[in-house]
Coordinates of C-alpha atoms (C1' of nucleotides) in Angstrom, one line a residue:
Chain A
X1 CA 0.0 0.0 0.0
X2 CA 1.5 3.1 -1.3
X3 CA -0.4 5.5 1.2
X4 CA 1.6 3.8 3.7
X5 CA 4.8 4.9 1.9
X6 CA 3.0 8.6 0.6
X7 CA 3.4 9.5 4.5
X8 CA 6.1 8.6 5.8
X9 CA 8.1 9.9 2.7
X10 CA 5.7 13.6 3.4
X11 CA 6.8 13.7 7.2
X12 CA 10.4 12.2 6.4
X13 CA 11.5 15.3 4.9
X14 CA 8.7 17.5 7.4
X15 CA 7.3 16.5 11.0
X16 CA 3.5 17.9 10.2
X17 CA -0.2 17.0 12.0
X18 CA -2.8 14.7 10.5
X19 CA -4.6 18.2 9.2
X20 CA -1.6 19.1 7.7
X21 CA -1.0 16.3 6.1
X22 CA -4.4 16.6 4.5
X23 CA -4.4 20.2 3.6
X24 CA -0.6 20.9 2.6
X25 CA 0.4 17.7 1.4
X26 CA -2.7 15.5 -0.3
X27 CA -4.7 18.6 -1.0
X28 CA -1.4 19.8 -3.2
X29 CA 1.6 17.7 -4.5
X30 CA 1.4 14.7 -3.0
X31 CA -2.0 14.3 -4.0
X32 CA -1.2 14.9 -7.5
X33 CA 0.6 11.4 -7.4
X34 CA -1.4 9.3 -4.3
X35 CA -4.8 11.2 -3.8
X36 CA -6.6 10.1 -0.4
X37 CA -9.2 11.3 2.4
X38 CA -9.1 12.8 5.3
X39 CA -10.9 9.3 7.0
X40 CA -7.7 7.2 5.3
X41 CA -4.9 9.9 6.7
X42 CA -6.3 9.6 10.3
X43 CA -6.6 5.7 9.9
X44 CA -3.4 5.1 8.3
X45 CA -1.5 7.7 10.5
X46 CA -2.9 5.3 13.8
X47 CA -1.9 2.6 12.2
X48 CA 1.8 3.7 11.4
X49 CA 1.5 4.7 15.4
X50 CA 0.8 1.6 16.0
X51 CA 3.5 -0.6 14.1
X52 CA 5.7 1.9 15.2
X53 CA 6.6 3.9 12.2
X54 CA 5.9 7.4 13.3
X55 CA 5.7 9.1 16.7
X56 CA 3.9 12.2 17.9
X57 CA 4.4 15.1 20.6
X58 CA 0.9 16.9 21.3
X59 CA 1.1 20.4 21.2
X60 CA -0.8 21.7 24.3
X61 CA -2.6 24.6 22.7
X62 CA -4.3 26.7 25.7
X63 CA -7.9 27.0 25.3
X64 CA -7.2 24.8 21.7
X65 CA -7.5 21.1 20.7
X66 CA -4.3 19.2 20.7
X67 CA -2.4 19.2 17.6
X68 CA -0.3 15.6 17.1
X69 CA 2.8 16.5 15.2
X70 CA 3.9 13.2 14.0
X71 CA 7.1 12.5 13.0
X72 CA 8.9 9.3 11.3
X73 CA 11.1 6.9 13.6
X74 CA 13.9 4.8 12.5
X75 CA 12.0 2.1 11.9
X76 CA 9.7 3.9 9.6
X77 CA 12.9 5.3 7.7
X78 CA 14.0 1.8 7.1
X79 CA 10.8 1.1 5.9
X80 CA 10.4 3.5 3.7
X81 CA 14.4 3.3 2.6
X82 CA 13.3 -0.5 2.1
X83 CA 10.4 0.3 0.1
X84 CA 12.5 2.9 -2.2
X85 CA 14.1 0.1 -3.6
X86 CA 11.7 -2.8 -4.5
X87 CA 9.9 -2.6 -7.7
X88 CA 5.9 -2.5 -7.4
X89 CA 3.9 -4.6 -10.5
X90 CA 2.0 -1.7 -12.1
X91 CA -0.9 0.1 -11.0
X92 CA -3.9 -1.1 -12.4
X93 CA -5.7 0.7 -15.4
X94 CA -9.4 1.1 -14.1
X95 CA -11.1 4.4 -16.1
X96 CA -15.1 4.9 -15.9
X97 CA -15.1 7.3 -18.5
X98 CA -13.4 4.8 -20.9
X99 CA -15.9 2.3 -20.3
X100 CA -18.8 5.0 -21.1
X101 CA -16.9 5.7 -24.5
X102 CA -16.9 1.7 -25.3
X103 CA -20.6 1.2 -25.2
X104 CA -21.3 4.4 -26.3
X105 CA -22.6 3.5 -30.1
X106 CA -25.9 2.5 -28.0
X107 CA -26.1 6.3 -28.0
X108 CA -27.1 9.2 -30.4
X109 CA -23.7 11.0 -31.5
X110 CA -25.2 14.6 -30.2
X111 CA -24.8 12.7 -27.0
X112 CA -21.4 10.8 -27.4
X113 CA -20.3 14.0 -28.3
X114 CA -21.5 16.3 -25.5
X115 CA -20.4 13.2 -23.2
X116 CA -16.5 14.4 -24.2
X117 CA -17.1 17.8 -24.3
X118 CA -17.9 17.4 -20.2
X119 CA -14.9 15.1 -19.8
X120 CA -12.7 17.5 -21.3
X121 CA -14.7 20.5 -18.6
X122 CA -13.0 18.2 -16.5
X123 CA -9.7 17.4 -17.2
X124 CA -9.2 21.1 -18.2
X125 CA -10.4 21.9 -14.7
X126 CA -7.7 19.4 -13.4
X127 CA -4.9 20.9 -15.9
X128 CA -5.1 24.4 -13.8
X129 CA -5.1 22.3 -10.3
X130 CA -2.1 20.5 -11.6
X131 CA -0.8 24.3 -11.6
X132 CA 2.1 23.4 -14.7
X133 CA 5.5 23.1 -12.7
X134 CA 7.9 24.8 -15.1
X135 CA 9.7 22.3 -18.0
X136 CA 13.1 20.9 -17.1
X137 CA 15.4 22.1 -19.5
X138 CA 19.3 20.9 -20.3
X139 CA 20.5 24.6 -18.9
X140 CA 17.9 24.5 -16.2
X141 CA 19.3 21.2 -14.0
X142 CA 22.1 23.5 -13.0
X143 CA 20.6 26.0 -11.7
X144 CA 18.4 24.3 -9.9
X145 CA 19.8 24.4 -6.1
X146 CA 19.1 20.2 -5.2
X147 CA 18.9 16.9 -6.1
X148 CA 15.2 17.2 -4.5
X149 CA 14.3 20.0 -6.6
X150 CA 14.6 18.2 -9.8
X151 CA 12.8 15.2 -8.8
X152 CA 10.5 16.9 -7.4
X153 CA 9.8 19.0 -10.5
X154 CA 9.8 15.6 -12.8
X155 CA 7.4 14.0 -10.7
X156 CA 4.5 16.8 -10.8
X157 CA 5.4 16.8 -14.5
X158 CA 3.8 14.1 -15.2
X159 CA 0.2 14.1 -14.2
X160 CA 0.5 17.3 -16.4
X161 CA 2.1 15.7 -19.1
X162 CA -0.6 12.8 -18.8
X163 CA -3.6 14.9 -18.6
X164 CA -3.0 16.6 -22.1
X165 CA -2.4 13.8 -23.7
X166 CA -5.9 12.7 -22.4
X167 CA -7.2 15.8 -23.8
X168 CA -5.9 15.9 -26.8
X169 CA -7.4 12.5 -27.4
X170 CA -11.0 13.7 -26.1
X171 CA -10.2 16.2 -29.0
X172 CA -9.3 13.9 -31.4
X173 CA -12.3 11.3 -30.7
X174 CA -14.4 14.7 -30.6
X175 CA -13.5 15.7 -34.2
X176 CA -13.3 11.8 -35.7
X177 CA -17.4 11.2 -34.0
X178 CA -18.1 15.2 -35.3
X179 CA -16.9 14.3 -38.9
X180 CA -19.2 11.5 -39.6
X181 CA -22.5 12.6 -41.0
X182 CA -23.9 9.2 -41.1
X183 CA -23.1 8.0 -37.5
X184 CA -26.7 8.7 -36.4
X185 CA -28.4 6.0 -38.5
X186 CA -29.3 3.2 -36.5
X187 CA -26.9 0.8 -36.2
X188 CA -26.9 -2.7 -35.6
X189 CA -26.7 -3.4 -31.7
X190 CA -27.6 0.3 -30.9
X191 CA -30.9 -0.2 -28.9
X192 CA -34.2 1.6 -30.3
X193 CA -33.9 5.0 -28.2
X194 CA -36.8 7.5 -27.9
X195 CA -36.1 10.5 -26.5
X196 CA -38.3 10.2 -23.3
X197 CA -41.2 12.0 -22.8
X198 CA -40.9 11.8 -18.7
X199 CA -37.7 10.4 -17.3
X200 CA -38.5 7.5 -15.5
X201 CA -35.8 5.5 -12.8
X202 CA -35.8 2.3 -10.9
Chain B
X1 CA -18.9 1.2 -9.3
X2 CA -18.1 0.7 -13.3
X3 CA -17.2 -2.9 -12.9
X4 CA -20.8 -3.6 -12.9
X5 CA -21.8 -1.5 -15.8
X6 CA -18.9 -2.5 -17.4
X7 CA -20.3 -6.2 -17.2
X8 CA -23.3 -5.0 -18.1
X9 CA -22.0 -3.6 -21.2
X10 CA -20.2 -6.4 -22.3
X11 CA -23.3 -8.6 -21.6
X12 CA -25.7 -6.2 -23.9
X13 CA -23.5 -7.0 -26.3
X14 CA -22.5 -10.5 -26.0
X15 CA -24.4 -13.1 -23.5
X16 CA -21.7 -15.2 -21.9
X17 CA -20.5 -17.1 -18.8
X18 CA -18.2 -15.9 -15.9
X19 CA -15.6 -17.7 -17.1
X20 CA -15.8 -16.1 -20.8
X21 CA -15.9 -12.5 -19.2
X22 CA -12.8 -13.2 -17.3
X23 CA -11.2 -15.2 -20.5
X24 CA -12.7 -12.9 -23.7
X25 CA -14.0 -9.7 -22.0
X26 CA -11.5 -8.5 -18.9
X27 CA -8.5 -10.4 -20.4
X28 CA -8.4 -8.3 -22.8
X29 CA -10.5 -5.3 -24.5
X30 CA -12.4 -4.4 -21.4
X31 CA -9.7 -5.2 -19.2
X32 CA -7.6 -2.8 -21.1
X33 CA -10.2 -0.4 -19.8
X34 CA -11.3 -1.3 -16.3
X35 CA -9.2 -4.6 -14.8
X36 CA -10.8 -7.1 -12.7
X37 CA -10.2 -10.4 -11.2
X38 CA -12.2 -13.2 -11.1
X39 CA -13.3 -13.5 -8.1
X40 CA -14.5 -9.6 -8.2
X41 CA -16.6 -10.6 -11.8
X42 CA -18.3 -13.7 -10.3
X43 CA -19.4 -11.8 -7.2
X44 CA -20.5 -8.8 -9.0
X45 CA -22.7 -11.4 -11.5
X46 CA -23.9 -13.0 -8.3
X47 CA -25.3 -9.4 -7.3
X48 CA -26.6 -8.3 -10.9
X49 CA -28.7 -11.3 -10.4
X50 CA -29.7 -10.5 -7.4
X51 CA -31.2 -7.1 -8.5
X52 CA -32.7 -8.2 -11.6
X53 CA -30.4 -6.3 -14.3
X54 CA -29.3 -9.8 -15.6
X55 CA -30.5 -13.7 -15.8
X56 CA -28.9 -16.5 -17.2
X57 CA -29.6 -20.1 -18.3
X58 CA -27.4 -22.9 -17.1
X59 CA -26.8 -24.7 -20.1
X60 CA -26.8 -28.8 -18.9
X61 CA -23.8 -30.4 -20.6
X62 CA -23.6 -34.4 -20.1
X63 CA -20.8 -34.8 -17.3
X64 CA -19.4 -31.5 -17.6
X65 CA -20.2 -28.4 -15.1
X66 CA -22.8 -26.4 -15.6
X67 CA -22.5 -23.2 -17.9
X68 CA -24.4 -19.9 -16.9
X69 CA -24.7 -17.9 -19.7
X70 CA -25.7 -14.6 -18.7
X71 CA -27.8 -12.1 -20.6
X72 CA -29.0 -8.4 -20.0
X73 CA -32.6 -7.8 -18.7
X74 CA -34.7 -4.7 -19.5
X75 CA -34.2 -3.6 -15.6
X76 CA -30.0 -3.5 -16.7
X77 CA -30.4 -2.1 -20.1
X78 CA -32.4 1.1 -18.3
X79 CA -29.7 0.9 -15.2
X80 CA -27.0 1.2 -18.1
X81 CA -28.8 3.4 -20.0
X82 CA -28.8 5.9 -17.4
X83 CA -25.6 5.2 -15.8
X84 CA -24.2 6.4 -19.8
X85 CA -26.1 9.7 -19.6
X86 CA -24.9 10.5 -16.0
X87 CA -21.2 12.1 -15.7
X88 CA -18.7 10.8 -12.8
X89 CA -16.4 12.5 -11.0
X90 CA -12.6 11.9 -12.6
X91 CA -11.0 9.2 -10.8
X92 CA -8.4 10.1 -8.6
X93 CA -4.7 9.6 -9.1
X94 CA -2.9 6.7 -7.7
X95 CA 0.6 6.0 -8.8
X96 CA 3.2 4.1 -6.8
X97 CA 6.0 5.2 -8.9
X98 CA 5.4 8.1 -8.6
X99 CA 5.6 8.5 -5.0
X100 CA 8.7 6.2 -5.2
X101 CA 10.2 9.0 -7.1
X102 CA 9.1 11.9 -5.2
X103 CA 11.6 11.1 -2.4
X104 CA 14.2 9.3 -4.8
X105 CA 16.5 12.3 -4.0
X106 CA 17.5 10.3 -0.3
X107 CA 18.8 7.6 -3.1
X108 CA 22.1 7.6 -5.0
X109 CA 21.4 8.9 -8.4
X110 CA 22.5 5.3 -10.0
X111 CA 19.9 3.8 -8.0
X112 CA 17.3 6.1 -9.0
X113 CA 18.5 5.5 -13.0
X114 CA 17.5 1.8 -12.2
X115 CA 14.3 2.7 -10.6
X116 CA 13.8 4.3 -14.0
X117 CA 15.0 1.6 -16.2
X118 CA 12.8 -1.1 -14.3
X119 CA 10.0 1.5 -14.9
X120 CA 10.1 1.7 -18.1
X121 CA 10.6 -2.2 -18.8
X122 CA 7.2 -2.6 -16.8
X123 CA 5.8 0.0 -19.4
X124 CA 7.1 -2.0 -22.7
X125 CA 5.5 -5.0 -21.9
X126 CA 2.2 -3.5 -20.9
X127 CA 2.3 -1.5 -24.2
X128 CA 3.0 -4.8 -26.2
X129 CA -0.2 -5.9 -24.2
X130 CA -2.3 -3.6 -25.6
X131 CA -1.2 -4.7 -29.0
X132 CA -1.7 -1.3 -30.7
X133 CA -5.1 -0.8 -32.6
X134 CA -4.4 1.5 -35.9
X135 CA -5.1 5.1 -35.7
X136 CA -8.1 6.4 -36.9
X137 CA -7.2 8.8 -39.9
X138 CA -9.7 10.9 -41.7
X139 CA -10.2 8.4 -44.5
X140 CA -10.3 5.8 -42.0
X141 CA -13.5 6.4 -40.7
X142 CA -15.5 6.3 -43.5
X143 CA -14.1 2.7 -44.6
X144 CA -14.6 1.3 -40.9
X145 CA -18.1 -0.5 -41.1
X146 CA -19.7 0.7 -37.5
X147 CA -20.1 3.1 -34.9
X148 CA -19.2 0.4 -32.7
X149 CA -15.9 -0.3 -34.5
X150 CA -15.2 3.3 -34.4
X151 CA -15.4 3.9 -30.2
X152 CA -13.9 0.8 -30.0
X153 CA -10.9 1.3 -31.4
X154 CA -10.7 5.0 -29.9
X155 CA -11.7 3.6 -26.4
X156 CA -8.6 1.3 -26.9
X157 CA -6.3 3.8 -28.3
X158 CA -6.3 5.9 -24.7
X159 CA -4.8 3.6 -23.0
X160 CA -1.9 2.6 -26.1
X161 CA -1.7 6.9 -26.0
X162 CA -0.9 7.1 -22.1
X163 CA 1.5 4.8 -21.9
X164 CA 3.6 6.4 -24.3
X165 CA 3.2 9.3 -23.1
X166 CA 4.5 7.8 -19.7
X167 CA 7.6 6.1 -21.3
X168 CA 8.3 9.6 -23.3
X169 CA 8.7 11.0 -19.8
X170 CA 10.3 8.1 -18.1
X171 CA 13.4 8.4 -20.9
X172 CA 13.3 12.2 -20.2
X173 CA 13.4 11.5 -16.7
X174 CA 16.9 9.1 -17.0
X175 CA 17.8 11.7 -19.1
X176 CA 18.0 14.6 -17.0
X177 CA 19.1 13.0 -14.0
X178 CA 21.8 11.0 -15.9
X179 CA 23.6 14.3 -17.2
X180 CA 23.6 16.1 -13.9
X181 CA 27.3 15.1 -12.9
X182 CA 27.2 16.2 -9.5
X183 CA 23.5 14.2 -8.2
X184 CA 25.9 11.8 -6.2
X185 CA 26.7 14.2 -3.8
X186 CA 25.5 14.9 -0.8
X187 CA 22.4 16.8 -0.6
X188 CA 20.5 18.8 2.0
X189 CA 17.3 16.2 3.1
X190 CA 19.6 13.2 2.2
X191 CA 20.6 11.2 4.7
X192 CA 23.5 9.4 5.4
X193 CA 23.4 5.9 3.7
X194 CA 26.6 3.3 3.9
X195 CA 26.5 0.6 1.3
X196 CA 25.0 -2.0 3.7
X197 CA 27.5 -5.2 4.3
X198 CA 24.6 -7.0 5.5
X199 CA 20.9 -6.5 4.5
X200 CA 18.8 -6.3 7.8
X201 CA 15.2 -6.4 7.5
X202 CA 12.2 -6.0 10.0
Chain C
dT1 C1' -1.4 -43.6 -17.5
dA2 C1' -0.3 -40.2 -14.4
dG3 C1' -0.3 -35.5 -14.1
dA4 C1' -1.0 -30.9 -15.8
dA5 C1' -3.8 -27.6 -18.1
dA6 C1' -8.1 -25.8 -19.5
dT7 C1' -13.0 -25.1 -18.5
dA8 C1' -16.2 -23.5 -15.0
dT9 C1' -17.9 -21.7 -10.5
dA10 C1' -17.5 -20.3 -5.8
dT11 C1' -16.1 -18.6 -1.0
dG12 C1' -13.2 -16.9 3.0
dT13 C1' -10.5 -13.3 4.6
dG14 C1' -8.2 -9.3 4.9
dA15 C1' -6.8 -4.9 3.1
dT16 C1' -8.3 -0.5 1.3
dA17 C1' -11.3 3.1 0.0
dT18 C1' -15.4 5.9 0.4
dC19 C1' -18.9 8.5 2.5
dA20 C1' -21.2 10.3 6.1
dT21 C1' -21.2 12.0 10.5
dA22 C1' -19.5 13.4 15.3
dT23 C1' -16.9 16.1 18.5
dA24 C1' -14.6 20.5 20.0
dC25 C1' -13.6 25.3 19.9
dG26 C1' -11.8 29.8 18.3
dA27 C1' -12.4 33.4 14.9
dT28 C1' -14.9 35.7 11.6
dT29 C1' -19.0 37.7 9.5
dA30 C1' -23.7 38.7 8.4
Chain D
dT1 C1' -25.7 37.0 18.4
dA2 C1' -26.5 33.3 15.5
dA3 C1' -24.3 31.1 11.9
dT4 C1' -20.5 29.7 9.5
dC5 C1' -15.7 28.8 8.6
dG6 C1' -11.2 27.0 9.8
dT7 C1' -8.5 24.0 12.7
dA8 C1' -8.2 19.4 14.5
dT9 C1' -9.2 14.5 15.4
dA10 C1' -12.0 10.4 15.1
dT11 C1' -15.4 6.5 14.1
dG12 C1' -19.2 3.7 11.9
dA13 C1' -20.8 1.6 7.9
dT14 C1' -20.3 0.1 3.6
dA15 C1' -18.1 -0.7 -0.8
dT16 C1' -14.5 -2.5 -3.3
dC17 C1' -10.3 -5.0 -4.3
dA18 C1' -6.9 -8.5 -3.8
dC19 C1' -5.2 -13.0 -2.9
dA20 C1' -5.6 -17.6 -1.8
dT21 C1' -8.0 -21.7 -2.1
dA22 C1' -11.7 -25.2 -3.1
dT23 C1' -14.5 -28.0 -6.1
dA24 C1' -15.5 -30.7 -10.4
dT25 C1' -14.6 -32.5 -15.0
dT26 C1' -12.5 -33.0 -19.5
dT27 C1' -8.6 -32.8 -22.6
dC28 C1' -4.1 -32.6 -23.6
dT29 C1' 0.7 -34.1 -23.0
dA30 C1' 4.8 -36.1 -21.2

DNA sequence: TAGAAATATATGTGATATCATATACGATTA
DNA sequence: TAATCGTATATGATATCACATATATTTCTA
């Protein structure tokens, strides 16, 4: 479980609270790579406590709830410096919208087509969240102060990179459907489909 | 959950067993799209059934087990039918590697070129896997015979298009890192790590 | 002919993820 | 001043996924 791993490599390099965790780390980079909830940061944080990974000091706050800054032990950095170098099989490809698209020819094109046009909304909308860390260049690797830096900046890249490559596909599957006068004759296996009169559901 | 429309979309095309989803449908195509194992397919039929959206017929074969074959009922053709005109949220980002090398920078850099090389041998093979459909040109589309065959094969070209796109920044990744001369050297955040003369695990 | 592979379905268990909701309190704002 | 927002932690319930294993029979192969 990579969560696990997501952090104790986030408090490695910073000693932060459960909230923090959720607002500076998973709600910004970190999450770009490993997205989680607030429920599986609390879980997994007790959990870590438990097996000995992290430890806390709370922070008596007068008047204020206690804040638990966590931070990793030696037996989470070995761990985590054990994890580092095993190789995980790939994730797994699992992607609804795909699976929309496939059995999508039971649909009238106006429809296939406004279905990508609110996928891209989307991804779009994700593009600016991604906030476009600035291309690595030859010239650039030396100025750039660390080692931590540059990883850093290759690992938000690609979410970024992978995104418009989704989107330019949306656009291409957008034009290829858009350029076919004839794709709303019935076809065979596209259900009969009236447009209802009153939407009925289960 | 898209496992059980994607079921149910195979199945509105094609009755079949559980055995012949896991073999023809998540094996391959579909799987390409949204993977499942087989005990997750033959629970999730076990529960279509159970809500009416599909029925089968257990085909009596002298000696041999009993075959369900499995077809759509009305009730699951109007739960897919809506499920395709609703939109889902994007599904969130969850990448090991990633997160691997988001803290890479406490790693010697020859380590991390390995971590990149593995990578990228893990993203071959799963590109040979999806055995590359042909692009869809503009004079493509008129000879293809069916709507179908046209979302088809741009429902399975994502997939072919994202992992290139990942290997395109896994070489620009060994790249950068493998012309930066002085990475070996001790950096602020690294810690101190001997070449171990004896591997000690947990 | 013994054993392995393919066909076919099924369950047990644990790990993870998701969603909603609860508690507590200070600070801001309408 | 009532309501809401931000900080902070936590749990209950459910959904989903992953992995192992069990059963039964035929066909292929060594």
């Amino acid at each position: 479980m990579s969560l696990v791993h997501a952090i104790l490599a986030v408090l490695d390099h910073t000693p932060m609270s459960g909230y923090q965790l959720k607002r500076e780390a998973f709600d910004n980079t970190i999450g770009h790579i490993w997205s989680a909830d607030q429920a599986q940061i609390y879980r997994t944080l007790d959990r870590l406590l438990r097996d000995g990974m992290i430890d806390f000091e709370a922070e008596k706050q007068e008047g204020r709830l206690d804040k638990k800054t966590y931070h990793i032990t030696q037996k989470g950095k070995d761990s985590l410096d054990e994890w580092m170098t095993s190789t995980d099989p790939l994730d797994p490809i699992r992607d609804s919208f795909l699976v929309r698209l496939y059995h999508a020819f039971s649909l009238p094109n106006h429809q296939v087509l406004s279905m990508i046009e609110a996928e891209m909304r989307q991804y779009t909308e994700r593009l600016h969240t991604l906030e476009v860390p600035p291309p690595i260049e030859d010239e650039k690797v030396r100025t750039l102060k660390s080692k931590k830096e540059v990883l850093r900046a290759l690992t938000l890249e690609l979410p970024v990179r992978l995104t418009r490559t989704y989107l330019d596909w949306l656009a291409h599957c957008f034009d290829v459907i858009n350029q076919s006068p004839d794709f709303d004759e019935p076809q065979a296996g596209a259900r009969e489909r009236q447009v209802n009169p009153q939407n009925r559901r289960a």
